[in-house]
Amino acid sequence: MILTFSPGLPSVPALSAERDADRSLLGGTVIGIDCQAAGAPRCWPLQALVAPLLGSTLRTGNVLYELWWSEGDECLGGAYQGVVFRRTDDVIFGVVDIDERDCMPSASGWPLRDAAEAAYRRILALLDAQRLPFLWRVWNYLPDINCEGNGLERYRQFNIGRHEAFVALGRAATGGVPAACALGLRQGSLTIAFLGGRTPARAIENPRQLSAYYYPQEYGPRSPTFSRAVLVELSAQEFLFISGTASIFGHRTVHPGDVAGQSLEALANLEAVLAEANRHCHSAPFLPEELCYRVYVRHAGDFPTVRDLLAERVNAAADVVFVQADICRLDLLVEIEATGCHRRESC
Ligand code: 3EB
């Protein structure tokens, strides 16, 4: 099969059971402040990110779709304990939304922690049951990410639940973990989308940064469970997923209060991850200008600065979607993630 990724679609092609499009669609994400209506319940996995798109020139309700398709391999769907998914023989994409109010009363005192653990337990159990056990890339969003609840910042609560689920399902929580991002949105519940499959991904770390799963306790009782990037080989393709990348050197935030400094530091980290990935990749080296980017900006007013720096340093033509969102440390102002895809010559 060929897995294709279409970022930045202004609408979803009308899908019907008879259409090829329907059989080949795995799922995706819709982004925009008006996307809740657009993302009304469907029988296929669509993660709705109710967040402002920055600098968007689109009309049509100002929402963007990013969709995953399979060419030459039919998709089948289902739902498992609230996880909506579609799969081919080799790949699975799914979405789970959990309202933390449904996790009350909470044994831990942190309903969000319990919601995160429940979500990840279901995802990992589903992957095992479908015999597509490898989790490649996860997109995590939660409300009030930097707020404190019952004595602990909510992002840190989330990290405990995520970590506990990996351990409970017998998975490694350090090394071999998926690429990811974790952002705060003003609206919506905890929502997690994931992509995984039959073959393991190769995890990539950043020599400029301490691996997140080894962050010291000062960032919370349990470390974040993600790799800086992963490479995924399919029969005829190679994918690169670069996790949310921020202005962190070692384990410390650098350039607090300086959005230009943070953008450049994030780009330096991205370049370092890219170089590391290219040492391990099996196709041609991935180039910065060929990647698709999603950039999260905490303060909408910083958007022009971030946009101009990215255009200057990467390439004005690169595919970039800017979203206003809260980054998981209060002192971080910007986070950049990227995805690349190569056809493999040898196949
Ligand atoms: C960092 O490097 C910034 O918790 O899944 C980036 C990517 C970040 C993923 C996650 C968090 C996550 O620590 C934050």
GROMACS .gro file of C-alpha atoms and ligand atoms in nm:
model
  361
    1MET     CA    1   0.000   0.000   0.000
    2ILE     CA    2   0.092   0.366  -0.033
    3LEU     CA    3   0.008   0.593   0.261
    4THR     CA    4  -0.059   0.950   0.158
    5PHE     CA    5  -0.095   1.260   0.368
    6SER     CA    6  -0.282   1.567   0.248
    7PRO     CA    7  -0.233   1.869   0.474
    8GLY     CA    8  -0.421   2.193   0.433
    9LEU     CA    9  -0.741   2.078   0.262
   10PRO     CA   10  -1.019   2.337   0.292
   11SER     CA   11  -1.288   2.068   0.293
   12VAL     CA   12  -1.341   1.694   0.298
   13PRO     CA   13  -1.440   1.544  -0.035
   14ALA     CA   14  -1.799   1.424  -0.006
   15LEU     CA   15  -1.769   1.062   0.096
   16SER     CA   16  -2.014   0.787   0.030
   17ALA     CA   17  -1.997   0.413   0.080
   18GLU     CA   18  -1.970   0.354  -0.295
   19ARG     CA   19  -1.690   0.596  -0.357
   20ASP     CA   20  -1.327   0.494  -0.374
   21ALA     CA   21  -1.243   0.792  -0.157
   22ASP     CA   22  -1.438   0.638   0.126
   23ARG     CA   23  -1.263   0.304   0.100
   24SER     CA   24  -0.922   0.469   0.093
   25LEU     CA   25  -0.966   0.723   0.374
   26LEU     CA   26  -0.800   0.636   0.705
   27GLY     CA   27  -0.886   0.952   0.897
   28GLY     CA   28  -0.735   1.282   0.997
   29THR     CA   29  -0.762   1.611   1.175
   30VAL     CA   30  -0.972   1.922   1.130
   31ILE     CA   31  -0.835   2.247   1.273
   32GLY     CA   32  -1.008   2.581   1.323
   33ILE     CA   33  -1.220   2.774   1.566
   34ASP     CA   34  -1.533   2.670   1.373
   35CYS     CA   35  -1.441   2.308   1.331
   36GLN     CA   36  -1.676   2.157   1.585
   37ALA     CA   37  -1.969   2.185   1.346
   38ALA     CA   38  -1.751   2.067   1.058
   39GLY     CA   39  -1.632   1.772   1.264
   40ALA     CA   40  -1.979   1.654   1.365
   41PRO     CA   41  -1.990   1.283   1.453
   42ARG     CA   42  -1.867   1.060   1.172
   43CYS     CA   43  -1.807   0.692   1.143
   44TRP     CA   44  -1.440   0.754   1.067
   45PRO     CA   45  -1.175   0.901   1.294
   46LEU     CA   46  -1.149   1.278   1.271
   47GLN     CA   47  -0.973   1.470   1.546
   48ALA     CA   48  -1.128   1.816   1.590
   49LEU     CA   49  -0.892   2.087   1.715
   50VAL     CA   50  -1.101   2.386   1.815
   51ALA     CA   51  -0.824   2.644   1.793
   52PRO     CA   52  -0.756   2.958   1.590
   53LEU     CA   53  -0.571   2.913   1.263
   54LEU     CA   54  -0.323   3.198   1.234
   55GLY     CA   55  -0.267   3.392   0.912
   56SER     CA   56  -0.519   3.180   0.729
   57THR     CA   57  -0.652   3.322   0.408
   58LEU     CA   58  -0.916   3.055   0.371
   59ARG     CA   59  -1.286   3.124   0.357
   60THR     CA   60  -1.513   2.816   0.397
   61GLY     CA   61  -1.560   2.856   0.770
   62ASN     CA   62  -1.186   2.889   0.818
   63VAL     CA   63  -1.109   2.525   0.890
   64LEU     CA   64  -0.834   2.301   0.755
   65TYR     CA   65  -0.833   1.925   0.713
   66GLU     CA   66  -0.524   1.705   0.726
   67LEU     CA   67  -0.614   1.360   0.602
   68TRP     CA   68  -0.444   1.023   0.574
   69TRP     CA   69  -0.525   0.800   0.276
   70SER     CA   70  -0.431   0.453   0.167
   71GLU     CA   71  -0.375   0.383  -0.200
   72GLY     CA   72  -0.428   0.030  -0.319
   73ASP     CA   73  -0.534  -0.119   0.010
   74GLU     CA   74  -0.889  -0.099   0.137
   75CYS     CA   75  -0.962   0.056   0.477
   76LEU     CA   76  -1.185  -0.106   0.734
   77GLY     CA   77  -1.312   0.072   1.041
   78GLY     CA   78  -1.443   0.011   1.386
   79ALA     CA   79  -1.471   0.137   1.738
   80TYR     CA   80  -1.318  -0.009   2.050
   81GLN     CA   81  -1.407   0.136   2.393
   82GLY     CA   82  -1.461   0.476   2.240
   83VAL     CA   83  -1.152   0.465   2.017
   84VAL     CA   84  -1.271   0.525   1.659
   85PHE     CA   85  -1.029   0.378   1.407
   86ARG     CA   86  -0.969   0.281   1.044
   87ARG     CA   87  -0.704   0.036   0.930
   88THR     CA   88  -0.546  -0.133   0.634
   89ASP     CA   89  -0.338  -0.452   0.644
   90ASP     CA   90  -0.038  -0.246   0.761
   91VAL     CA   91  -0.149   0.085   0.911
   92ILE     CA   92  -0.401   0.207   1.169
   93PHE     CA   93  -0.521   0.561   1.246
   94GLY     CA   94  -0.754   0.637   1.535
   95VAL     CA   95  -0.895   0.904   1.762
   96VAL     CA   96  -1.015   0.889   2.122
   97ASP     CA   97  -1.181   1.178   2.306
   98ILE     CA   98  -1.237   1.144   2.680
   99ASP     CA   99  -1.426   1.391   2.895
  100GLU     CA  100  -1.237   1.393   3.223
  101ARG     CA  101  -1.562   1.468   3.408
  102ASP     CA  102  -1.649   1.106   3.329
  103CYS     CA  103  -1.345   1.007   3.539
  104MET     CA  104  -1.495   1.151   3.857
  105PRO     CA  105  -1.473   1.062   4.136
  106SER     CA  106  -1.104   1.006   4.073
  107ALA     CA  107  -0.904   0.768   4.286
  108SER     CA  108  -0.587   0.968   4.218
  109GLY     CA  109  -0.750   1.307   4.275
  110TRP     CA  110  -0.662   1.400   3.916
  111PRO     CA  111  -0.943   1.317   3.674
  112LEU     CA  112  -0.722   1.423   3.380
  113ARG     CA  113  -0.453   1.178   3.486
  114ASP     CA  114  -0.716   0.903   3.493
  115ALA     CA  115  -0.855   1.011   3.154
  116ALA     CA  116  -0.506   1.002   2.999
  117GLU     CA  117  -0.437   0.659   3.143
  118ALA     CA  118  -0.774   0.528   3.020
  119ALA     CA  119  -0.719   0.672   2.671
  120TYR     CA  120  -0.371   0.523   2.635
  121ARG     CA  121  -0.475   0.187   2.780
  122ARG     CA  122  -0.750   0.167   2.518
  123ILE     CA  123  -0.521   0.272   2.234
  124LEU     CA  124  -0.252   0.021   2.329
  125ALA     CA  125  -0.503  -0.260   2.386
  126LEU     CA  126  -0.664  -0.184   2.048
  127LEU     CA  127  -0.328  -0.196   1.871
  128ASP     CA  128  -0.254  -0.533   2.032
  129ALA     CA  129  -0.600  -0.670   1.945
  130GLN     CA  130  -0.569  -0.555   1.583
  131ARG     CA  131  -0.222  -0.706   1.557
  132LEU     CA  132  -0.087  -0.371   1.446
  133PRO     CA  133   0.102  -0.326   1.772
  134PHE     CA  134   0.347  -0.048   1.694
  135LEU     CA  135   0.255   0.306   1.792
  136TRP     CA  136   0.436   0.553   1.562
  137ARG     CA  137   0.296   0.901   1.617
  138VAL     CA  138   0.053   1.048   1.872
  139TRP     CA  139  -0.118   1.391   1.874
  140ASN     CA  140  -0.231   1.492   2.226
  141TYR     CA  141  -0.451   1.795   2.308
  142LEU     CA  142  -0.606   1.891   2.639
  143PRO     CA  143  -0.781   2.192   2.791
  144ASP     CA  144  -0.605   2.421   3.045
  145ILE     CA  145  -0.272   2.244   3.000
  146ASN     CA  146  -0.075   2.493   3.216
  147CYS     CA  147  -0.336   2.522   3.491
  148GLU     CA  148  -0.289   2.362   3.826
  149GLY     CA  149  -0.546   2.114   3.955
  150ASN     CA  150  -0.530   1.958   4.299
  151GLY     CA  151  -0.168   2.066   4.346
  152LEU     CA  152  -0.021   1.955   4.013
  153GLU     CA  153  -0.003   2.120   3.670
  154ARG     CA  154  -0.239   1.948   3.431
  155TYR     CA  155   0.032   1.861   3.175
  156ARG     CA  156   0.213   1.681   3.456
  157GLN     CA  157  -0.106   1.496   3.547
  158PHE     CA  158  -0.138   1.391   3.184
  159ASN     CA  159   0.222   1.264   3.186
  160ILE     CA  160   0.151   1.040   3.487
  161GLY     CA  161  -0.152   0.881   3.321
  162ARG     CA  162   0.026   0.829   2.989
  163HIS     CA  163   0.329   0.674   3.160
  164GLU     CA  164   0.115   0.444   3.377
  165ALA     CA  165  -0.068   0.309   3.071
  166PHE     CA  166   0.256   0.223   2.889
  167VAL     CA  167   0.382   0.039   3.197
  168ALA     CA  168   0.046  -0.134   3.259
  169LEU     CA  169   0.035  -0.267   2.902
  170GLY     CA  170   0.389  -0.401   2.927
  171ARG     CA  171   0.538  -0.139   2.697
  172ALA     CA  172   0.873   0.031   2.735
  173ALA     CA  173   0.830   0.389   2.856
  174THR     CA  174   1.190   0.491   2.787
  175GLY     CA  175   1.314   0.439   2.434
  176GLY     CA  176   1.115   0.298   2.147
  177VAL     CA  177   0.825   0.529   2.232
  178PRO     CA  178   0.626   0.717   1.967
  179ALA     CA  179   0.686   1.064   1.831
  180ALA     CA  180   0.427   1.302   1.978
  181CYS     CA  181   0.306   1.649   2.057
  182ALA     CA  182   0.106   1.772   2.357
  183LEU     CA  183  -0.070   2.107   2.339
  184GLY     CA  184  -0.331   2.300   2.531
  185LEU     CA  185  -0.651   2.415   2.363
  186ARG     CA  186  -0.908   2.659   2.501
  187GLN     CA  187  -1.200   2.432   2.417
  188GLY     CA  188  -1.276   2.064   2.397
  189SER     CA  189  -1.191   1.760   2.601
  190LEU     CA  190  -0.877   1.547   2.606
  191THR     CA  191  -0.838   1.431   2.245
  192ILE     CA  192  -0.572   1.191   2.123
  193ALA     CA  193  -0.508   1.083   1.763
  194PHE     CA  194  -0.258   0.816   1.671
  195LEU     CA  195  -0.095   0.642   1.378
  196GLY     CA  196   0.060   0.300   1.411
  197GLY     CA  197   0.110  -0.024   1.230
  198ARG     CA  198   0.256  -0.364   1.172
  199THR     CA  199   0.625  -0.270   1.182
  200PRO     CA  200   0.826  -0.095   1.451
  201ALA     CA  201   0.934   0.264   1.401
  202ARG     CA  202   1.295   0.363   1.459
  203ALA     CA  203   1.310   0.618   1.739
  204ILE     CA  204   1.539   0.918   1.690
  205GLU     CA  205   1.671   1.139   1.970
  206ASN     CA  206   1.825   1.488   1.963
  207PRO     CA  207   2.190   1.520   2.072
  208ARG     CA  208   2.116   1.881   2.182
  209GLN     CA  209   1.843   1.767   2.420
  210LEU     CA  210   1.801   1.524   2.703
  211SER     CA  211   1.553   1.256   2.599
  212ALA     CA  212   1.214   1.366   2.732
  213TYR     CA  213   1.162   1.027   2.899
  214TYR     CA  214   1.472   1.108   3.111
  215TYR     CA  215   1.363   1.459   3.214
  216PRO     CA  216   1.435   1.511   3.586
  217GLN     CA  217   1.160   1.526   3.849
  218GLU     CA  218   1.152   1.906   3.847
  219TYR     CA  219   0.925   1.874   3.538
  220GLY     CA  220   0.684   1.640   3.712
  221PRO     CA  221   0.661   1.304   3.888
  222ARG     CA  222   0.655   1.109   3.560
  223SER     CA  223   0.850   1.203   3.248
  224PRO     CA  224   0.683   1.258   2.910
  225THR     CA  225   0.661   0.938   2.705
  226PHE     CA  226   0.775   1.038   2.356
  227SER     CA  227   1.072   1.025   2.121
  228ARG     CA  228   1.208   1.333   1.943
  229ALA     CA  229   1.124   1.173   1.607
  230VAL     CA  230   1.054   0.837   1.446
  231LEU     CA  231   1.129   0.690   1.105
  232VAL     CA  232   0.873   0.446   0.967
  233GLU     CA  233   0.944   0.218   0.672
  234LEU     CA  234   0.650   0.094   0.469
  235SER     CA  235   0.695  -0.140   0.175
  236ALA     CA  236   0.744   0.143  -0.074
  237GLN     CA  237   0.783   0.449   0.146
  238GLU     CA  238   0.965   0.601   0.437
  239PHE     CA  239   0.800   0.847   0.676
  240LEU     CA  240   0.967   1.088   0.915
  241PHE     CA  241   0.762   1.220   1.206
  242ILE     CA  242   0.936   1.495   1.404
  243SER     CA  243   0.773   1.553   1.744
  244GLY     CA  244   0.674   1.892   1.875
  245THR     CA  245   1.007   2.074   1.904
  246ALA     CA  246   1.059   2.371   2.132
  247SER     CA  247   1.323   2.602   2.277
  248ILE     CA  248   1.470   2.345   2.514
  249PHE     CA  249   1.844   2.284   2.544
  250GLY     CA  250   1.937   1.983   2.756
  251HIS     CA  251   1.622   1.981   2.964
  252ARG     CA  252   1.596   2.356   3.027
  253THR     CA  253   1.383   2.618   2.855
  254VAL     CA  254   1.609   2.875   2.691
  255HIS     CA  255   1.524   3.231   2.572
  256PRO     CA  256   1.226   3.279   2.808
  257GLY     CA  257   1.013   3.574   2.696
  258ASP     CA  258   1.194   3.598   2.360
  259VAL     CA  259   0.980   3.454   2.082
  260ALA     CA  260   1.242   3.514   1.810
  261GLY     CA  261   1.511   3.347   2.022
  262GLN     CA  262   1.279   3.055   2.097
  263SER     CA  263   1.188   3.013   1.730
  264LEU     CA  264   1.554   2.997   1.629
  265GLU     CA  265   1.634   2.753   1.911
  266ALA     CA  266   1.341   2.531   1.811
  267LEU     CA  267   1.466   2.538   1.451
  268ALA     CA  268   1.818   2.448   1.566
  269ASN     CA  269   1.667   2.152   1.752
  270LEU     CA  270   1.464   2.055   1.449
  271GLU     CA  271   1.775   2.064   1.231
  272ALA     CA  272   1.962   1.848   1.482
  273VAL     CA  273   1.681   1.591   1.488
  274LEU     CA  274   1.668   1.597   1.108
  275ALA     CA  275   2.043   1.534   1.085
  276GLU     CA  276   2.012   1.248   1.331
  277ALA     CA  277   1.717   1.100   1.138
  278ASN     CA  278   1.910   1.127   0.811
  279ARG     CA  279   2.192   0.917   0.960
  280HIS     CA  280   1.941   0.633   0.996
  281CYS     CA  281   1.702   0.679   0.706
  282HIS     CA  282   1.681   0.431   0.419
  283SER     CA  283   1.572   0.674   0.150
  284ALA     CA  284   1.735   0.999   0.035
  285PRO     CA  285   1.809   1.248   0.316
  286PHE     CA  286   1.502   1.446   0.427
  287LEU     CA  287   1.543   1.816   0.346
  288PRO     CA  288   1.393   2.092   0.563
  289GLU     CA  289   1.210   2.249   0.269
  290GLU     CA  290   1.026   1.929   0.174
  291LEU     CA  291   0.867   1.873   0.517
  292CYS     CA  292   0.512   1.967   0.618
  293TYR     CA  293   0.509   2.178   0.933
  294ARG     CA  294   0.256   2.252   1.203
  295VAL     CA  295   0.358   2.544   1.423
  296TYR     CA  296   0.191   2.619   1.756
  297VAL     CA  297   0.216   2.979   1.879
  298ARG     CA  298   0.108   3.067   2.233
  299HIS     CA  299   0.031   3.435   2.169
  300ALA     CA  300  -0.142   3.514   1.840
  301GLY     CA  301   0.046   3.846   1.833
  302ASP     CA  302   0.376   3.657   1.795
  303PHE     CA  303   0.258   3.495   1.472
  304PRO     CA  304   0.422   3.743   1.225
  305THR     CA  305   0.760   3.708   1.399
  306VAL     CA  306   0.747   3.328   1.393
  307ARG     CA  307   0.617   3.315   1.035
  308ASP     CA  308   0.889   3.548   0.904
  309LEU     CA  309   1.170   3.361   1.081
  310LEU     CA  310   1.046   3.027   0.952
  311ALA     CA  311   1.013   3.161   0.597
  312GLU     CA  312   1.368   3.296   0.616
  313ARG     CA  313   1.528   2.989   0.774
  314VAL     CA  314   1.337   2.705   0.616
  315ASN     CA  315   1.182   2.807   0.288
  316ALA     CA  316   0.899   3.043   0.206
  317ALA     CA  317   0.744   2.765  -0.004
  318ALA     CA  318   0.736   2.506   0.273
  319ASP     CA  319   0.396   2.375   0.375
  320VAL     CA  320   0.320   2.536   0.712
  321VAL     CA  321   0.004   2.551   0.922
  322PHE     CA  322   0.006   2.793   1.217
  323VAL     CA  323  -0.222   2.728   1.515
  324GLN     CA  324  -0.272   2.925   1.834
  325ALA     CA  325  -0.226   2.684   2.125
  326ASP     CA  326  -0.071   2.663   2.470
  327ILE     CA  327   0.267   2.491   2.486
  328CYS     CA  328   0.317   2.243   2.769
  329ARG     CA  329   0.561   2.459   2.970
  330LEU     CA  330   0.439   2.801   3.072
  331ASP     CA  331   0.766   2.962   2.959
  332LEU     CA  332   0.752   2.814   2.606
  333LEU     CA  333   0.607   3.042   2.338
  334VAL     CA  334   0.636   2.830   2.024
  335GLU     CA  335   0.655   2.465   1.919
  336ILE     CA  336   0.723   2.323   1.572
  337GLU     CA  337   0.648   1.973   1.442
  338ALA     CA  338   0.712   1.829   1.098
  339THR     CA  339   0.629   1.531   0.879
  340GLY     CA  340   0.807   1.402   0.570
  341CYS     CA  341   0.742   1.122   0.324
  342HIS     CA  342   0.968   0.956   0.065
  343ARG     CA  343   0.898   0.694  -0.195
  344ARG     CA  344   1.171   0.435  -0.165
  345GLU     CA  345   1.364   0.372  -0.484
  346SER     CA  346   1.453   0.017  -0.394
  347CYS     CA  347   1.091  -0.105  -0.381
  3483EB     C1  348   0.949   1.923   2.506
  3483EB     O1  349   1.040   1.905   2.426
  3483EB     C2  350   0.839   2.016   2.461
  3483EB     O2  351   0.445   1.542   2.607
  3483EB     O3  352   0.406   1.440   2.418
  3483EB     C3  353   0.698   1.820   2.280
  3483EB     C4  354   0.654   1.704   2.214
  3483EB     C5  355   0.662   1.841   2.411
  3483EB     C6  356   0.574   1.610   2.281
  3483EB     C7  357   0.457   1.532   2.484
  3483EB     C8  358   0.582   1.748   2.476
  3483EB     C9  359   0.539   1.633   2.412
  3483EB     O4  360   0.946   1.873   2.618
  3483EB    C10  361   0.705   1.964   2.483
   0.00000   0.00000   0.00000
